[in-house]
PDB file of C-alpha atoms in Angstrom:
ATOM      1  CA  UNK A   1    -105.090 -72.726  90.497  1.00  0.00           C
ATOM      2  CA  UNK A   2    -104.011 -75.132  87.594  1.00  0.00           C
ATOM      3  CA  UNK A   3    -103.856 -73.923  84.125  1.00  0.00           C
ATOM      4  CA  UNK A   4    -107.517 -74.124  81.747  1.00  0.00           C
ATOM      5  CA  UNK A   5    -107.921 -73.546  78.331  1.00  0.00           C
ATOM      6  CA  UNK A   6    -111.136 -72.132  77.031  1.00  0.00           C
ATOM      7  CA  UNK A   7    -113.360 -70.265  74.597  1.00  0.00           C
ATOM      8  CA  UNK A   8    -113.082 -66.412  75.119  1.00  0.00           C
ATOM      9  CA  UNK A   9    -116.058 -64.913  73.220  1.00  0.00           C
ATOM     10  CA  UNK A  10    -116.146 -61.066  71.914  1.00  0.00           C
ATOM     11  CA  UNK A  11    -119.368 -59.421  71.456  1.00  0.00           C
ATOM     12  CA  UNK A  12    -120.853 -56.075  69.918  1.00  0.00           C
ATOM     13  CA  UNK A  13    -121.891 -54.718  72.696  1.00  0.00           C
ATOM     14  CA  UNK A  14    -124.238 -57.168  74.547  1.00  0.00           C
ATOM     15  CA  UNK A  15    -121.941 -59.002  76.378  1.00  0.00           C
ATOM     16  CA  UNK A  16    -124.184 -58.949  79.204  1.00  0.00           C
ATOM     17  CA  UNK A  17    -127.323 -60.019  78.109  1.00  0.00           C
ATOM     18  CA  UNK A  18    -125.574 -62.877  75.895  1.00  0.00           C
ATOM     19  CA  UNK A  19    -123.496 -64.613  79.106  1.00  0.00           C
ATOM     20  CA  UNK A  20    -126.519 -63.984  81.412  1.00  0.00           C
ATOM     21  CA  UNK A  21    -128.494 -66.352  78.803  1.00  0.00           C
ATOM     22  CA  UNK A  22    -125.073 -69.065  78.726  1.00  0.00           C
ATOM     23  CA  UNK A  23    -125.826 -68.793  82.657  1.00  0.00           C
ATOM     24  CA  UNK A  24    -129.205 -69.666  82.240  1.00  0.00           C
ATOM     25  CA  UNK A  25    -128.201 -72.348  79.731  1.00  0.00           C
ATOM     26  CA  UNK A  26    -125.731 -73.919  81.570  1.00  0.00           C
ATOM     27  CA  UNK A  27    -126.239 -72.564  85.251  1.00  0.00           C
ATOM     28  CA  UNK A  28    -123.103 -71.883  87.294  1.00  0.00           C
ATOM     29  CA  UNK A  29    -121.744 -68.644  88.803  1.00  0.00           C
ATOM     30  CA  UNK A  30    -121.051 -65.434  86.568  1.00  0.00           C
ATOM     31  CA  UNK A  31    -119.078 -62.634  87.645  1.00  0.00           C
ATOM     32  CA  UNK A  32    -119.056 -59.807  85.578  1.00  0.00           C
ATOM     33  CA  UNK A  33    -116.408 -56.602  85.082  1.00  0.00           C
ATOM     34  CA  UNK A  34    -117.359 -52.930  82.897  1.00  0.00           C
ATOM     35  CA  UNK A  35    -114.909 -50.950  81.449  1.00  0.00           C
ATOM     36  CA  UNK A  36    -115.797 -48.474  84.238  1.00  0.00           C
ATOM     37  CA  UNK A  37    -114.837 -50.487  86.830  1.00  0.00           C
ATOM     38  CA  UNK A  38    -111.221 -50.932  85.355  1.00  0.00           C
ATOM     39  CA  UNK A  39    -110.261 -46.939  85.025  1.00  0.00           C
ATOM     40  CA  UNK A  40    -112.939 -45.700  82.428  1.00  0.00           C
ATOM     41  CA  UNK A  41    -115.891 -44.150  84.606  1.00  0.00           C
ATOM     42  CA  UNK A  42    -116.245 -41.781  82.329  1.00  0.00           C
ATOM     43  CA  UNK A  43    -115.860 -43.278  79.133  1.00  0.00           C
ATOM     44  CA  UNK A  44    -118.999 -43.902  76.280  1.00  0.00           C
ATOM     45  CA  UNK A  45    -118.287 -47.742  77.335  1.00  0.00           C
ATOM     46  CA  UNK A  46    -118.272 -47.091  81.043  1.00  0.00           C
ATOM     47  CA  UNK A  47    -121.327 -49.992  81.597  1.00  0.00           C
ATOM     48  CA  UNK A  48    -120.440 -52.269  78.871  1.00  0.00           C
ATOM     49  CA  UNK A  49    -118.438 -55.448  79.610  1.00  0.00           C
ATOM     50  CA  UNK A  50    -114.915 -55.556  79.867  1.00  0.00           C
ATOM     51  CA  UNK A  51    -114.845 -59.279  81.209  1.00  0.00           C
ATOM     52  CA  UNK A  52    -117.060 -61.454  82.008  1.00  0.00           C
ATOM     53  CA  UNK A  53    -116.720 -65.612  83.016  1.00  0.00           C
ATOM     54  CA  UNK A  54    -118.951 -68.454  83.419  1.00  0.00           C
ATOM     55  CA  UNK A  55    -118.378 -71.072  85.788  1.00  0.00           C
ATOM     56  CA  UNK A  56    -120.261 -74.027  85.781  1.00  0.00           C
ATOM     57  CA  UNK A  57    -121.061 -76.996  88.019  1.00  0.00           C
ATOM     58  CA  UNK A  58    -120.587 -79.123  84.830  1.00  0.00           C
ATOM     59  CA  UNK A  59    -116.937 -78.059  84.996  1.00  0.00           C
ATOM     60  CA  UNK A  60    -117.408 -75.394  81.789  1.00  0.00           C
ATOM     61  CA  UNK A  61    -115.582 -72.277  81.600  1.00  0.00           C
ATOM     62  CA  UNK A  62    -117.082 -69.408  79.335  1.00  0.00           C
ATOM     63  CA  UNK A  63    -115.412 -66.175  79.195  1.00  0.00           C
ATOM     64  CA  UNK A  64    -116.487 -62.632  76.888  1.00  0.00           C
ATOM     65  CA  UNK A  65    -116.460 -59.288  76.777  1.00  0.00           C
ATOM     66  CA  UNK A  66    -117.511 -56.610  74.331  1.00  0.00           C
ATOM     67  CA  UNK A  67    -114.992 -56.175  71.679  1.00  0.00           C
ATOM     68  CA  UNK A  68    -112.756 -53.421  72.685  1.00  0.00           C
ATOM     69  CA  UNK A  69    -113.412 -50.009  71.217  1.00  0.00           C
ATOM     70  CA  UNK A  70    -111.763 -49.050  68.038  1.00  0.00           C
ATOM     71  CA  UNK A  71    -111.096 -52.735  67.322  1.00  0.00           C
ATOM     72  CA  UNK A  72    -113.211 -53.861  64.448  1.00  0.00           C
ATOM     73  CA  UNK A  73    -115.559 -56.243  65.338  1.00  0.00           C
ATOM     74  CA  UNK A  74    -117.059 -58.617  62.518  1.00  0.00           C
ATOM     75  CA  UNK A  75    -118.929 -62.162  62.880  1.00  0.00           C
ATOM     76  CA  UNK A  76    -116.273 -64.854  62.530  1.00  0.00           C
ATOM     77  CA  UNK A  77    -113.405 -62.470  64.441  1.00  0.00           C
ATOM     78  CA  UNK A  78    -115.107 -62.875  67.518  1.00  0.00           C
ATOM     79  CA  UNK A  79    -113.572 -65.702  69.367  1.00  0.00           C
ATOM     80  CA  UNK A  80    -109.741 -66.611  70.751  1.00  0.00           C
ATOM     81  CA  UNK A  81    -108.991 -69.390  72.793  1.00  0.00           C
ATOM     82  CA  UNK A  82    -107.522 -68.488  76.732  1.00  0.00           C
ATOM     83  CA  UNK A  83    -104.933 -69.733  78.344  1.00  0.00           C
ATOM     84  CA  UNK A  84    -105.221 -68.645  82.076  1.00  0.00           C
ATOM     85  CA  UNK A  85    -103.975 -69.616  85.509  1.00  0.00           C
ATOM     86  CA  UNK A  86    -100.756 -68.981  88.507  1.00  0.00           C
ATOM     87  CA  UNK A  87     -98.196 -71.128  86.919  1.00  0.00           C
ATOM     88  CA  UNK A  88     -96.040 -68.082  85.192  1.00  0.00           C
ATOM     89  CA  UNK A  89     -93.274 -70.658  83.601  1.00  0.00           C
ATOM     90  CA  UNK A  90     -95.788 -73.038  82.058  1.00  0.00           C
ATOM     91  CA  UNK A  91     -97.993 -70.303  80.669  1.00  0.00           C
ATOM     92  CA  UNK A  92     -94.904 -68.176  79.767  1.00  0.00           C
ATOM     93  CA  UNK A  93     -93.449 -70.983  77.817  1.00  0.00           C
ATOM     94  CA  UNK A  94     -96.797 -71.439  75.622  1.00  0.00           C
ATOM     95  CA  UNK A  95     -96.930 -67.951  75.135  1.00  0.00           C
ATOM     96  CA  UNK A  96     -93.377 -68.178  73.553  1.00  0.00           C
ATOM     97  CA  UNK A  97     -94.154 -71.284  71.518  1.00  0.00           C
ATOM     98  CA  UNK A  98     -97.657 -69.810  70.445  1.00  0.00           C
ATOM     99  CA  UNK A  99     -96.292 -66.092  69.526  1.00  0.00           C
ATOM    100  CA  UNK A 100     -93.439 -66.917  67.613  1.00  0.00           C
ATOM    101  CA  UNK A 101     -93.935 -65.658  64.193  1.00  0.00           C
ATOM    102  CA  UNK A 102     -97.337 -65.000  64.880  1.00  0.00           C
ATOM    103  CA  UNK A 103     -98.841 -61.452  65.461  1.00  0.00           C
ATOM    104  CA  UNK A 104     -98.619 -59.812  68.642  1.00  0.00           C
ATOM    105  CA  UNK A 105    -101.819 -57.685  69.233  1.00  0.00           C
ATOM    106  CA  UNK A 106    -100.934 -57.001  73.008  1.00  0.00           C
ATOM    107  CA  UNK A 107     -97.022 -58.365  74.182  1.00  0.00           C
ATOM    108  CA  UNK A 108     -97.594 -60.228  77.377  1.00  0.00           C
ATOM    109  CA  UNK A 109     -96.858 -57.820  79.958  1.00  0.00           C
ATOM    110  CA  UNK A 110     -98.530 -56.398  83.195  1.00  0.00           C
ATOM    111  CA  UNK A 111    -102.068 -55.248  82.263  1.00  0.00           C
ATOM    112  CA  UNK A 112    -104.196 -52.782  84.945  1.00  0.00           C
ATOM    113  CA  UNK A 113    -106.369 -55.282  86.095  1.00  0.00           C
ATOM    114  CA  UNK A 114    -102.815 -56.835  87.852  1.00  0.00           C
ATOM    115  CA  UNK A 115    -102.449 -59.658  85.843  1.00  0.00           C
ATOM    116  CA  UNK A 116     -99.583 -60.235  83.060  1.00  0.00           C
ATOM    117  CA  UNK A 117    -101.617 -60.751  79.233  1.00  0.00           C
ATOM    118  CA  UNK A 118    -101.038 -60.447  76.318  1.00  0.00           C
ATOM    119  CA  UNK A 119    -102.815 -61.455  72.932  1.00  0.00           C
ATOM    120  CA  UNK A 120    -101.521 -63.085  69.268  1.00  0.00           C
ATOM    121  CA  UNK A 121    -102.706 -65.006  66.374  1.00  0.00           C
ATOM    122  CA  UNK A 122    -100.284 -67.622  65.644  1.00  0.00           C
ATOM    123  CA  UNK A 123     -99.773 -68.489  61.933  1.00  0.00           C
ATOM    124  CA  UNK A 124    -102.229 -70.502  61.755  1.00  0.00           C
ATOM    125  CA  UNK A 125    -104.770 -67.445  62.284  1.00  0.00           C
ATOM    126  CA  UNK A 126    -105.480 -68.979  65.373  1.00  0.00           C
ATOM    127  CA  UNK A 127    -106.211 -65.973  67.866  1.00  0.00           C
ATOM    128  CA  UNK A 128    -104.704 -66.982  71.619  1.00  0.00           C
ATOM    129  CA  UNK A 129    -105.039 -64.826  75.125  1.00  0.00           C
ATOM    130  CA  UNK A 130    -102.596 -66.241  77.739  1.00  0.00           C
ATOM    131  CA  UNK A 131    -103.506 -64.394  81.515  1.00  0.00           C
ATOM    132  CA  UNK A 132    -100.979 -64.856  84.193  1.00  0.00           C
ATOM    133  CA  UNK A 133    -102.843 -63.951  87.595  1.00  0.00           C
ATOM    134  CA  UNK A 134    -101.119 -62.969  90.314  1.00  0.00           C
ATOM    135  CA  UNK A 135    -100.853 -65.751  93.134  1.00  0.00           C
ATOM    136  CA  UNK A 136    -104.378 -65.384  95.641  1.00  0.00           C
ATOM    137  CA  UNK A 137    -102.621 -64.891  99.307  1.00  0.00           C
TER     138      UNK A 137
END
């Protein structure tokens, strides 16, 4: 899978109901993920969305979630642009560039999902995501 930049959109809580209308919008495939399916069955969030991406025909990718709890969630905070893909050294190496002297909200590490993320906003104010999966076999 090559590397792809995109928009990844937080919401307060209807996550679901707002990328199921971008899927009517722009058609494609959705697949969505709860916080319960990732180790919180029990949690007040359980059935809200952890992540969620839109795939289109068009070539569009959309991703979003429900802001995480505890993190504040205001209009105008609710967007960061993902990088995403295999290629460890190439997304690595923005990750560097993009978090130095920016803030680290998440280091880039192995997250439970599998996958290596982490999250910063470089000085700029520029809020970035970089997701290294793990290779599909």
């Amino acid at each position: 899978m090559a590397s792809r930049l995109n928009p990844y959109l937080s919401f307060d809580g209807d996550a679901r109901q707002a990328l199921e209308f971008y899927k009517d919008v722009f058609g494609g495939e959705l697949r969505l993920n709860t916080y319960g399916e990732f180790g919180q069955p029990g949690a007040e969030n359980a059935d809200k969305i952890m992540h969620g991406m839109l795939e289109t025909a068009s070539g569009f990718t959309l991703m979003g979630a429900d802001h995480p709890p505890g993190m504040e969630y205001k209009q105008g905070n609710n967007f960061s642009v993902s990088l995403s893909g295999e290629d460890e050294n190439e997304l690595r190496g923005y990750w560097d560039k993009l978090s130095s002297g920016s803030s680290v909200s998440v280091p880039l590490e192995k997250q439970m999902w599998g996958d290596v993320f982490g999250m910063c906003t470089d000085r700029f104010g520029v809020s970035w995501m970089v997701n290294i999966s793990q290779p599909q076999g």
